[in-house]
PDB file of C-alpha atoms in Angstrom:
ATOM      1  CA  MET Z 154     -23.122   3.101   7.517  1.00 68.00           C
ATOM      2  CA  ILE Z 155     -21.223   0.401   5.674  1.00 81.00           C
ATOM      3  CA  PRO Z 156     -17.844   1.785   4.542  1.00 86.00           C
ATOM      4  CA  LYS Z 157     -17.602   2.169   0.769  1.00 91.00           C
ATOM      5  CA  PHE Z 158     -14.397   2.667  -1.204  1.00 93.00           C
ATOM      6  CA  ARG Z 159     -13.172   3.253  -4.723  1.00 93.00           C
ATOM      7  CA  ALA Z 160      -9.639   3.223  -6.125  1.00 93.00           C
ATOM      8  CA  TRP Z 161      -7.690   5.651  -8.290  1.00 94.00           C
ATOM      9  CA  LEU Z 162      -5.499   3.428 -10.478  1.00 92.00           C
ATOM     10  CA  ILE Z 163      -2.287   5.392 -10.796  1.00 92.00           C
ATOM     11  CA  GLY Z 164      -0.882   3.792 -13.967  1.00 90.00           C
ATOM     12  CA  GLN Z 165      -4.181   3.825 -15.834  1.00 90.00           C
ATOM     13  CA  GLU Z 166      -5.348   7.197 -14.453  1.00 92.00           C
ATOM     14  CA  TYR Z 167      -8.778   5.671 -13.903  1.00 91.00           C
ATOM     15  CA  MET Z 168     -11.252   5.602 -10.999  1.00 92.00           C
ATOM     16  CA  ALA Z 169     -12.452   2.038 -10.397  1.00 91.00           C
ATOM     17  CA  GLU Z 170     -15.072   0.406  -8.229  1.00 90.00           C
ATOM     18  CA  ILE Z 171     -13.581  -1.989  -5.682  1.00 91.00           C
ATOM     19  CA  GLU Z 172     -14.688  -5.610  -5.592  1.00 90.00           C
ATOM     20  CA  ALA Z 173     -12.587  -6.638  -2.565  1.00 91.00           C
ATOM     21  CA  ILE Z 174      -9.869  -5.403  -0.205  1.00 93.00           C
ATOM     22  CA  ALA Z 175      -7.169  -7.810   1.023  1.00 93.00           C
ATOM     23  CA  PHE Z 176      -4.931  -7.161   4.021  1.00 94.00           C
ATOM     24  CA  ARG Z 177      -1.648  -9.011   3.507  1.00 92.00           C
ATOM     25  CA  GLY Z 178       0.567 -10.401   6.252  1.00 93.00           C
ATOM     26  CA  ASP Z 179       3.430  -8.102   5.224  1.00 94.00           C
ATOM     27  CA  GLY Z 180       1.325  -5.039   6.073  1.00 92.00           C
ATOM     28  CA  ASN Z 181       0.413  -4.155   2.497  1.00 93.00           C
ATOM     29  CA  VAL Z 182      -3.160  -3.698   1.361  1.00 94.00           C
ATOM     30  CA  ASP Z 183      -4.351  -4.890  -2.045  1.00 93.00           C
ATOM     31  CA  VAL Z 184      -7.544  -4.049  -3.874  1.00 93.00           C
ATOM     32  CA  TYR Z 185      -9.370  -6.044  -6.510  1.00 91.00           C
ATOM     33  CA  THR Z 186     -11.364  -3.995  -8.988  1.00 87.00           C
ATOM     34  CA  SER Z 187     -13.771  -4.692 -11.788  1.00 76.00           C
ATOM     35  CA  LEU Z 188     -10.838  -4.063 -14.167  1.00 73.00           C
ATOM     36  CA  SER Z 189      -8.277  -6.276 -12.477  1.00 63.00           C
ATOM     37  CA  GLY Z 190      -9.712  -9.724 -13.192  1.00 67.00           C
ATOM     38  CA  ASN Z 191      -7.503 -12.034 -11.156  1.00 65.00           C
ATOM     39  CA  ASP Z 192      -4.907  -9.299 -10.579  1.00 75.00           C
ATOM     40  CA  PHE Z 193      -4.727  -6.847  -7.704  1.00 87.00           C
ATOM     41  CA  TYR Z 194      -3.404  -3.341  -7.108  1.00 91.00           C
ATOM     42  CA  THR Z 195      -1.256  -2.515  -4.082  1.00 92.00           C
ATOM     43  CA  VAL Z 196      -2.491   0.556  -2.191  1.00 94.00           C
ATOM     44  CA  GLY Z 197       0.086   3.348  -2.121  1.00 92.00           C
ATOM     45  CA  GLU Z 198       2.101   1.903  -5.005  1.00 92.00           C
ATOM     46  CA  GLU Z 199      -0.374   1.194  -7.789  1.00 93.00           C
ATOM     47  CA  CYS Z 200      -3.535   2.843  -6.504  1.00 93.00           C
ATOM     48  CA  GLU Z 201      -5.014   5.221  -3.960  1.00 94.00           C
ATOM     49  CA  LEU Z 202      -7.780   3.908  -1.713  1.00 93.00           C
ATOM     50  CA  ILE Z 203     -10.560   6.500  -1.428  1.00 93.00           C
ATOM     51  CA  GLN Z 204     -13.385   6.328   1.124  1.00 91.00           C
ATOM     52  CA  SER Z 205     -16.945   7.577   0.799  1.00 91.00           C
ATOM     53  CA  THR Z 206     -18.084  10.296   3.194  1.00 88.00           C
ATOM     54  CA  GLY Z 207     -21.551   8.754   3.399  1.00 86.00           C
ATOM     55  CA  LEU Z 208     -23.060  12.010   2.078  1.00 85.00           C
ATOM     56  CA  CYS Z 209     -24.409  12.979  -1.336  1.00 88.00           C
ATOM     57  CA  ASP Z 210     -24.380  16.178  -3.364  1.00 88.00           C
ATOM     58  CA  LYS Z 211     -27.572  17.927  -4.477  1.00 87.00           C
ATOM     59  CA  ASN Z 212     -27.883  15.510  -7.423  1.00 89.00           C
ATOM     60  CA  GLY Z 213     -27.704  12.466  -5.149  1.00 89.00           C
ATOM     61  CA  VAL Z 214     -24.138  11.570  -6.225  1.00 91.00           C
ATOM     62  CA  GLU Z 215     -22.086  10.049  -3.419  1.00 91.00           C
ATOM     63  CA  ILE Z 216     -19.222  12.264  -2.165  1.00 89.00           C
ATOM     64  CA  PHE Z 217     -15.785  10.676  -1.669  1.00 92.00           C
ATOM     65  CA  GLU Z 218     -12.636  12.112  -0.130  1.00 90.00           C
ATOM     66  CA  GLY Z 219     -10.699  13.969  -2.804  1.00 90.00           C
ATOM     67  CA  ASP Z 220     -13.861  15.109  -4.583  1.00 91.00           C
ATOM     68  CA  VAL Z 221     -14.101  18.784  -5.430  1.00 89.00           C
ATOM     69  CA  VAL Z 222     -17.516  20.323  -4.895  1.00 88.00           C
ATOM     70  CA  ALA Z 223     -18.790  23.720  -5.995  1.00 86.00           C
ATOM     71  CA  TYR Z 224     -21.791  25.716  -4.899  1.00 79.00           C
ATOM     72  CA  ASN Z 225     -24.341  25.334  -7.713  1.00 71.00           C
ATOM     73  CA  GLY Z 226     -21.423  24.312  -9.970  1.00 61.00           C
ATOM     74  CA  ILE Z 227     -19.702  27.726  -9.729  1.00 65.00           C
ATOM     75  CA  ARG Z 228     -15.953  27.034  -9.970  1.00 63.00           C
ATOM     76  CA  ASP Z 229     -15.059  30.225  -8.094  1.00 65.00           C
ATOM     77  CA  PHE Z 230     -16.638  28.799  -4.952  1.00 71.00           C
ATOM     78  CA  ARG Z 231     -15.264  25.278  -4.719  1.00 77.00           C
ATOM     79  CA  LEU Z 232     -14.086  23.132  -1.845  1.00 80.00           C
ATOM     80  CA  CYS Z 233     -11.996  19.969  -1.677  1.00 82.00           C
ATOM     81  CA  ILE Z 234     -13.152  17.111   0.548  1.00 81.00           C
ATOM     82  CA  GLN Z 235     -10.472  15.824   2.938  1.00 82.00           C
ATOM     83  CA  ARG Z 236     -10.457  13.376   5.818  1.00 78.00           C
ATOM     84  CA  ALA Z 237      -9.799  15.018   9.161  1.00 74.00           C
ATOM     85  CA  PHE Z 238     -10.030  14.376  12.858  1.00 71.00           C
ATOM     86  CA  GLY Z 239     -11.145  10.901  13.892  1.00 70.00           C
ATOM     87  CA  GLY Z 240     -12.819  10.006  10.617  1.00 71.00           C
ATOM     88  CA  THR Z 241     -14.756  13.227  10.075  1.00 76.00           C
ATOM     89  CA  TYR Z 242     -14.535  15.010   6.754  1.00 79.00           C
ATOM     90  CA  ILE Z 243     -13.874  18.672   6.032  1.00 76.00           C
ATOM     91  CA  ALA Z 244     -14.288  20.819   2.952  1.00 78.00           C
ATOM     92  CA  VAL Z 245     -11.411  23.243   2.386  1.00 79.00           C
ATOM     93  CA  ASN Z 246     -10.271  25.804  -0.150  1.00 75.00           C
ATOM     94  CA  GLY Z 247      -7.404  27.494   1.653  1.00 70.00           C
ATOM     95  CA  LYS Z 248      -9.565  30.350   2.894  1.00 70.00           C
ATOM     96  CA  THR Z 249     -12.244  28.424   4.703  1.00 69.00           C
ATOM     97  CA  THR Z 250     -12.726  25.050   6.322  1.00 72.00           C
ATOM     98  CA  GLU Z 251     -16.158  23.594   6.926  1.00 68.00           C
ATOM     99  CA  LEU Z 252     -17.269  20.345   8.499  1.00 71.00           C
ATOM    100  CA  LEU Z 253     -18.701  18.400   5.591  1.00 70.00           C
ATOM    101  CA  LYS Z 254     -22.001  17.783   7.353  1.00 68.00           C
ATOM    102  CA  TYR Z 255     -22.652  21.545   7.145  1.00 63.00           C
ATOM    103  CA  ILE Z 256     -22.309  21.650   3.364  1.00 65.00           C
ATOM    104  CA  ASN Z 257     -25.817  22.349   2.166  1.00 59.00           C
ATOM    105  CA  GLU Z 258     -27.658  20.786  -0.704  1.00 68.00           C
ATOM    106  CA  GLY Z 259     -26.516  23.491  -3.136  1.00 79.00           C
ATOM    107  CA  PHE Z 260     -23.157  21.795  -3.703  1.00 85.00           C
ATOM    108  CA  VAL Z 261     -22.411  19.529  -6.662  1.00 88.00           C
ATOM    109  CA  ILE Z 262     -19.363  17.400  -7.442  1.00 90.00           C
ATOM    110  CA  ILE Z 263     -17.370  18.946 -10.311  1.00 90.00           C
ATOM    111  CA  GLY Z 264     -14.446  16.496 -10.276  1.00 91.00           C
ATOM    112  CA  ASN Z 265     -11.768  15.093  -8.015  1.00 92.00           C
ATOM    113  CA  ILE Z 266      -8.118  15.783  -7.240  1.00 90.00           C
ATOM    114  CA  TYR Z 267      -6.953  12.653  -9.058  1.00 91.00           C
ATOM    115  CA  ALA Z 268      -8.627  12.971 -12.456  1.00 92.00           C
ATOM    116  CA  ASN Z 269      -8.858  16.783 -12.327  1.00 90.00           C
ATOM    117  CA  PRO Z 270      -5.832  18.096 -10.358  1.00 87.00           C
ATOM    118  CA  GLU Z 271      -6.312  21.573 -11.843  1.00 85.00           C
ATOM    119  CA  LEU Z 272      -9.503  21.914  -9.772  1.00 83.00           C
ATOM    120  CA  TYR Z 273      -7.397  21.772  -6.618  1.00 75.00           C
ATOM    121  CA  HIS Z 274      -5.355  24.828  -7.612  1.00 69.00           C
ATOM    122  CA  PHE Z 275      -6.477  27.896  -5.683  1.00 58.00           C
ATOM    123  CA  PRO Z 276      -4.427  30.755  -7.205  1.00 54.00           C
ATOM    124  CA  ASP Z 277      -4.737  33.209  -4.322  1.00 48.00           C
ATOM    125  CA  VAL Z 278      -3.727  30.710  -1.637  1.00 42.00           C
ATOM    126  CA  GLU Z 279      -0.026  30.205  -0.924  1.00 43.00           C
ATOM    127  CA  ASN Z 280       0.007  27.562   1.821  1.00 41.00           C
ATOM    128  CA  MET Z 281      -2.678  25.116   0.757  1.00 41.00           C
ATOM    129  CA  VAL Z 282      -2.308  21.674   2.277  1.00 41.00           C
ATOM    130  CA  THR Z 283      -1.694  19.174  -0.508  1.00 42.00           C
ATOM    131  CA  PRO Z 284      -3.613  15.910  -0.307  1.00 44.00           C
ATOM    132  CA  ARG Z 285      -1.690  12.659  -0.028  1.00 43.00           C
TER     133      ARG Z 285
END
């Protein structure tokens, strides 16, 4: 699998496709997007770098970390995709944790934690781990 990324542009509150990633000598990472022209966004300051899981939902839409999926679109049974141990991905909702590869084809993406933070709120869970 070739790694695929996208970027959440913090100031614009927009998810952008990445054209290039640059690793600077000072340790910073910059991304160039279709919106940036000759400009760049610094990861962690101006954008969040988000990696694909390599899997798709039941509609064939690629799943990225931070996406929120729901079984057949039912909001009461939703899971948030997070990176875990050694590059694997898990789906969590505070009550259950599943390895992403075990999520069956009934799940669809209903949003992500960046553009739709309200989807990450699980009212009956007190100690939910907050994503980066």
